[in-house]
mmCIF file of C-alpha atoms in Angstrom:
data_model
loop_
_atom_site.group_PDB
_atom_site.id
_atom_site.type_symbol
_atom_site.label_atom_id
_atom_site.label_comp_id
_atom_site.label_asym_id
_atom_site.label_seq_id
_atom_site.Cartn_x
_atom_site.Cartn_y
_atom_site.Cartn_z
ATOM 1 C CA HIS A 1 -114.331 24.139 -10.927
ATOM 2 C CA PHE A 2 -115.525 26.013 -8.185
ATOM 3 C CA TYR A 3 -118.837 27.741 -8.514
ATOM 4 C CA LEU A 4 -121.115 29.810 -5.733
ATOM 5 C CA ARG A 5 -124.883 30.022 -6.519
ATOM 6 C CA GLU A 6 -127.099 32.510 -4.229
ATOM 7 C CA GLU A 7 -130.677 33.133 -4.338
ATOM 8 C CA THR A 8 -131.584 36.671 -4.358
ATOM 9 C CA GLY A 9 -134.936 38.193 -3.359
ATOM 10 C CA GLY A 10 -138.015 38.720 -4.735
ATOM 11 C CA GLY A 11 -137.743 35.107 -6.887
ATOM 12 C CA GLY A 12 -135.382 36.499 -9.602
ATOM 13 C CA GLU A 13 -132.419 34.295 -10.960
ATOM 14 C CA PRO A 14 -130.029 33.210 -8.893
ATOM 15 C CA ASP A 15 -126.935 35.051 -8.578
ATOM 16 C CA ILE A 16 -123.850 32.903 -9.745
ATOM 17 C CA PHE A 17 -120.267 33.440 -10.179
ATOM 18 C CA HIS A 18 -117.068 31.261 -10.302
ATOM 19 C CA LEU A 19 -115.289 31.200 -7.004
ATOM 20 C CA PHE A 20 -112.149 32.179 -8.933
ATOM 21 C CA PRO A 21 -111.481 34.431 -11.664
ATOM 22 C CA GLN A 22 -112.014 32.485 -15.148
ATOM 23 C CA ARG A 23 -109.824 34.250 -18.095
ATOM 24 C CA GLY A 24 -111.798 36.138 -20.114
ATOM 25 C CA VAL A 25 -114.941 35.879 -18.023
ATOM 26 C CA GLU A 26 -115.796 38.990 -16.071
ATOM 27 C CA GLU A 27 -111.796 39.125 -14.476
ATOM 28 C CA GLU A 28 -112.831 42.958 -13.932
ATOM 29 C CA LYS A 29 -115.584 41.969 -10.783
ATOM 30 C CA TYR A 30 -112.642 39.875 -8.274
ATOM 31 C CA ASP A 31 -110.825 41.570 -5.975
ATOM 32 C CA ASN A 32 -107.620 40.439 -4.022
ATOM 33 C CA TYR A 33 -106.458 37.673 -6.722
ATOM 34 C CA CYS A 34 -103.233 35.769 -5.943
ATOM 35 C CA CYS A 35 -101.886 32.806 -7.040
ATOM 36 C CA ASP A 36 -98.365 31.450 -5.349
ATOM 37 C CA GLN A 37 -96.946 28.038 -6.858
ATOM 38 C CA GLY A 38 -94.893 26.070 -4.795
ATOM 39 C CA LEU A 39 -92.805 22.756 -5.149
ATOM 40 C CA GLY A 40 -96.033 20.482 -4.517
ATOM 41 C CA THR A 41 -98.150 23.328 -3.536
ATOM 42 C CA LEU A 42 -100.377 25.778 -5.160
ATOM 43 C CA ARG A 43 -102.477 28.510 -3.348
ATOM 44 C CA LEU A 44 -105.274 30.303 -4.896
ATOM 45 C CA GLU A 45 -107.635 33.803 -3.308
ATOM 46 C CA SER A 46 -109.596 36.259 -4.683
ATOM 47 C CA SER A 47 -112.832 38.169 -3.659
ATOM 48 C CA ARG A 48 -115.956 38.722 -5.270
ATOM 49 C CA ARG A 49 -119.180 39.796 -4.228
ATOM 50 C CA GLY A 50 -118.201 39.990 0.060
ATOM 51 C CA ILE A 51 -116.676 36.587 -0.228
ATOM 52 C CA HIS A 52 -113.218 35.840 0.173
ATOM 53 C CA ALA A 53 -111.598 32.718 -1.015
ATOM 54 C CA GLU A 54 -108.495 30.663 -0.756
ATOM 55 C CA LEU A 55 -107.845 27.293 -1.785
ATOM 56 C CA LEU A 56 -105.246 25.638 -0.245
ATOM 57 C CA VAL A 57 -104.052 22.500 -3.282
ATOM 58 C CA PHE A 58 -101.007 20.047 -2.168
ATOM 59 C CA VAL A 59 -99.734 17.120 -2.753
ATOM 60 C CA PRO A 60 -98.845 14.921 0.328
ATOM 61 C CA VAL A 61 -95.009 13.435 0.006
ATOM 62 C CA GLY A 62 -95.398 9.491 -0.005
ATOM 63 C CA HIS A 63 -98.977 9.781 -0.982
ATOM 64 C CA PRO A 64 -100.697 9.176 -4.052
ATOM 65 C CA LEU A 65 -103.165 12.150 -4.029
ATOM 66 C CA GLU A 66 -103.807 15.774 -3.943
ATOM 67 C CA ALA A 67 -105.552 17.091 -1.062
ATOM 68 C CA TRP A 68 -107.516 20.287 -1.217
ATOM 69 C CA ARG A 69 -108.388 23.044 1.632
ATOM 70 C CA LEU A 70 -111.332 25.560 0.732
ATOM 71 C CA THR A 71 -111.988 28.497 3.489
ATOM 72 C CA LEU A 72 -114.721 30.858 2.515
ATOM 73 C CA GLU A 73 -114.854 34.046 4.586
ATOM 74 C CA ASN A 74 -117.942 36.206 4.669
ATOM 75 C CA GLN A 75 -117.133 40.102 4.275
ATOM 76 C CA SER A 76 -120.199 41.494 3.466
ATOM 77 C CA GLY A 77 -121.739 42.145 7.137
ATOM 78 C CA ARG A 78 -124.625 40.091 6.806
ATOM 79 C CA GLN A 79 -125.482 36.605 7.015
ATOM 80 C CA ARG A 80 -125.347 34.479 3.722
ATOM 81 C CA GLN A 81 -126.728 31.247 2.799
ATOM 82 C CA PHE A 82 -125.548 29.499 -0.876
ATOM 83 C CA ASP A 83 -124.938 26.707 -2.535
ATOM 84 C CA LEU A 84 -121.403 25.351 -3.315
ATOM 85 C CA PHE A 85 -120.499 23.209 -6.584
ATOM 86 C CA LEU A 86 -117.092 21.775 -7.569
ATOM 87 C CA SER A 87 -116.341 19.566 -9.847
ATOM 88 C CA VAL A 88 -113.049 17.811 -11.399
ATOM 89 C CA ASN A 89 -112.766 15.936 -14.464
ATOM 90 C CA TRP A 90 -110.413 12.763 -13.905
ATOM 91 C CA GLY A 91 -109.420 12.192 -17.254
ATOM 92 C CA LEU A 92 -109.576 8.145 -16.899
ATOM 93 C CA GLU A 93 -110.547 7.585 -20.412
ATOM 94 C CA SER A 94 -108.739 4.367 -21.751
ATOM 95 C CA TYR A 95 -105.212 4.943 -23.656
ATOM 96 C CA PRO A 96 -105.150 3.993 -26.810
ATOM 97 C CA SER A 97 -108.793 4.930 -27.122
ATOM 98 C CA TYR A 98 -111.617 2.881 -28.395
ATOM 99 C CA TYR A 99 -113.135 6.316 -30.119
ATOM 100 C CA PHE A 100 -115.185 4.206 -32.605
ATOM 101 C CA ASP A 101 -116.066 0.917 -30.172
ATOM 102 C CA PRO A 102 -118.672 1.630 -27.671
ATOM 103 C CA ARG A 103 -117.225 -0.741 -24.612
ATOM 104 C CA VAL A 104 -117.986 0.167 -21.086
ATOM 105 C CA VAL A 105 -115.008 0.548 -19.228
ATOM 106 C CA GLY A 106 -115.830 3.779 -17.072
ATOM 107 C CA GLU A 107 -117.851 3.567 -13.859
ATOM 108 C CA GLY A 108 -118.801 5.781 -11.248
ATOM 109 C CA ARG A 109 -119.348 4.541 -7.322
ATOM 110 C CA VAL A 110 -120.582 6.734 -4.397
ATOM 111 C CA PHE A 111 -119.646 5.674 -0.849
ATOM 112 C CA SER A 112 -122.289 8.095 0.895
ATOM 113 C CA ASP A 113 -120.895 6.904 4.355
ATOM 114 C CA LEU A 114 -117.300 8.300 3.253
ATOM 115 C CA ASN A 115 -118.827 11.592 2.176
ATOM 116 C CA ALA A 116 -116.693 9.891 -1.528
ATOM 117 C CA LEU A 117 -116.767 9.514 -5.069
ATOM 118 C CA VAL A 118 -115.154 6.811 -6.332
ATOM 119 C CA ALA A 119 -114.670 6.245 -10.922
ATOM 120 C CA ILE A 120 -112.825 3.686 -11.950
ATOM 121 C CA ASN A 121 -111.855 2.528 -15.409
ATOM 122 C CA HIS A 122 -112.026 -1.254 -15.782
ATOM 123 C CA ASP A 123 -110.334 -1.881 -19.285
ATOM 124 C CA GLN A 124 -108.055 -4.050 -18.841
ATOM 125 C CA ASN A 125 -105.964 -2.887 -21.797
ATOM 126 C CA ASN A 126 -105.520 0.348 -20.884
ATOM 127 C CA LYS A 127 -101.721 0.890 -21.573
ATOM 128 C CA HIS A 128 -102.201 3.967 -18.145
ATOM 129 C CA PRO A 129 -104.130 2.523 -15.907
ATOM 130 C CA ARG A 130 -105.569 4.945 -12.928
ATOM 131 C CA ASN A 131 -108.858 5.415 -11.155
ATOM 132 C CA GLY A 132 -109.635 8.475 -9.346
ATOM 133 C CA PHE A 133 -111.910 9.395 -6.261
ATOM 134 C CA LEU A 134 -113.347 12.778 -4.641
ATOM 135 C CA MET A 135 -113.640 13.042 -1.048
ATOM 136 C CA ALA A 136 -115.115 15.775 1.568
ATOM 137 C CA ASP A 137 -114.278 16.321 5.168
ATOM 138 C CA ARG A 138 -118.426 16.723 5.517
ATOM 139 C CA VAL A 139 -121.703 15.381 3.724
ATOM 140 C CA PHE A 140 -122.610 16.691 0.179
ATOM 141 C CA GLU A 141 -126.349 17.651 -0.520
ATOM 142 C CA SER A 142 -125.671 15.852 -4.080
ATOM 143 C CA PHE A 143 -123.886 14.711 -7.104
ATOM 144 C CA ASP A 144 -122.869 13.852 -10.516
ATOM 145 C CA MET A 145 -120.429 11.917 -11.785
ATOM 146 C CA GLU A 146 -121.709 11.759 -15.207
ATOM 147 C CA ALA A 147 -120.219 14.948 -17.107
ATOM 148 C CA GLU A 148 -123.642 15.304 -19.056
ATOM 149 C CA GLY A 149 -125.604 14.981 -15.651
ATOM 150 C CA PHE A 150 -123.831 17.609 -14.454
ATOM 151 C CA SER A 151 -122.886 20.030 -17.229
ATOM 152 C CA GLY A 152 -126.137 19.180 -19.196
ATOM 153 C CA GLY A 153 -124.477 18.664 -22.096
ATOM 154 C CA GLY A 154 -125.827 19.240 -25.639
ATOM 155 C CA HIS A 155 -125.279 22.992 -26.074
ATOM 156 C CA PHE A 156 -123.526 25.804 -24.889
ATOM 157 C CA ARG A 157 -124.456 26.844 -21.151
ATOM 158 C CA ARG A 158 -122.846 29.646 -19.484
ATOM 159 C CA TRP A 159 -123.353 27.369 -15.736
ATOM 160 C CA PRO A 160 -123.292 24.054 -15.735
ATOM 161 C CA LEU A 161 -126.894 22.706 -15.672
ATOM 162 C CA ALA A 162 -126.639 21.454 -12.181
ATOM 163 C CA VAL A 163 -125.422 25.099 -10.554
ATOM 164 C CA GLU A 164 -128.389 26.361 -12.879
ATOM 165 C CA ARG A 165 -131.112 23.930 -10.905
ATOM 166 C CA GLY A 166 -129.474 24.452 -7.380
ATOM 167 C CA ARG A 167 -128.981 20.485 -7.008
ATOM 168 C CA CYS A 168 -127.199 17.454 -9.023
ATOM 169 C CA SER A 169 -128.801 14.778 -10.616
ATOM 170 C CA GLY A 170 -127.253 11.826 -8.734
ATOM 171 C CA SER A 171 -125.545 10.504 -11.784
ATOM 172 C CA THR A 172 -123.208 7.626 -11.142
ATOM 173 C CA GLY A 173 -122.383 7.247 -15.046
ATOM 174 C CA LEU A 174 -121.433 4.020 -16.691
ATOM 175 C CA GLN A 175 -119.273 5.272 -19.549
ATOM 176 C CA PRO A 176 -121.155 8.785 -20.399
ATOM 177 C CA TYR A 177 -120.496 10.473 -23.604
ATOM 178 C CA LEU A 178 -118.277 12.864 -22.053
ATOM 179 C CA GLY A 179 -116.888 11.623 -19.188
ATOM 180 C CA LEU A 180 -117.000 10.754 -15.549
ATOM 181 C CA VAL A 181 -116.522 13.694 -13.447
ATOM 182 C CA GLY A 182 -116.542 14.247 -10.077
ATOM 183 C CA ALA A 183 -119.617 16.709 -9.165
ATOM 184 C CA MET A 184 -120.046 17.749 -5.512
ATOM 185 C CA HIS A 185 -122.779 20.417 -4.347
ATOM 186 C CA PHE A 186 -122.580 21.762 -0.567
ATOM 187 C CA ARG A 187 -125.067 23.942 1.451
ATOM 188 C CA VAL A 188 -122.975 27.048 3.363
ATOM 189 C CA GLU A 189 -124.193 29.210 5.780
ATOM 190 C CA LEU A 190 -121.544 31.840 6.763
ATOM 191 C CA ALA A 191 -122.595 34.259 9.610
#
């Protein structure tokens, strides 16, 4: 998920929206939507509120990872400053699961010097072992690794709590109830 949050003048509620259209969520407010899929690649494009976004996702041959290149263009004719939030749910739960057994098998770690978040499943009995990482080419302002730390958990919200607040809580997650996620927050200025 990609979210943009921009403060509005006059101290009102911030302007928050998905960077790319989501089915059933204000789809009519997006322009220039495009989705191209190829062998090992995906490209999304859309425009909303004067911001044009392009996301290129690809899988490098011979490497067990997925690379993202996000490009933002300000088409509004005025300087823009906003917060960009992104989140990914790694789905690192154990198989078979321990639904009624509160074992601590998931852990999140932060490597600030690499601008990276790493999620690890320590379960020795996991039939589908895997780990996950999220790394950026720039320093993030804040992060979350617990899904409930990012989303707020507990009840329905239109936007994740971190996006509403304008900052992630810094949760690293040790077997969080809603699972481990990678969420990063960046401050972006566009001429």
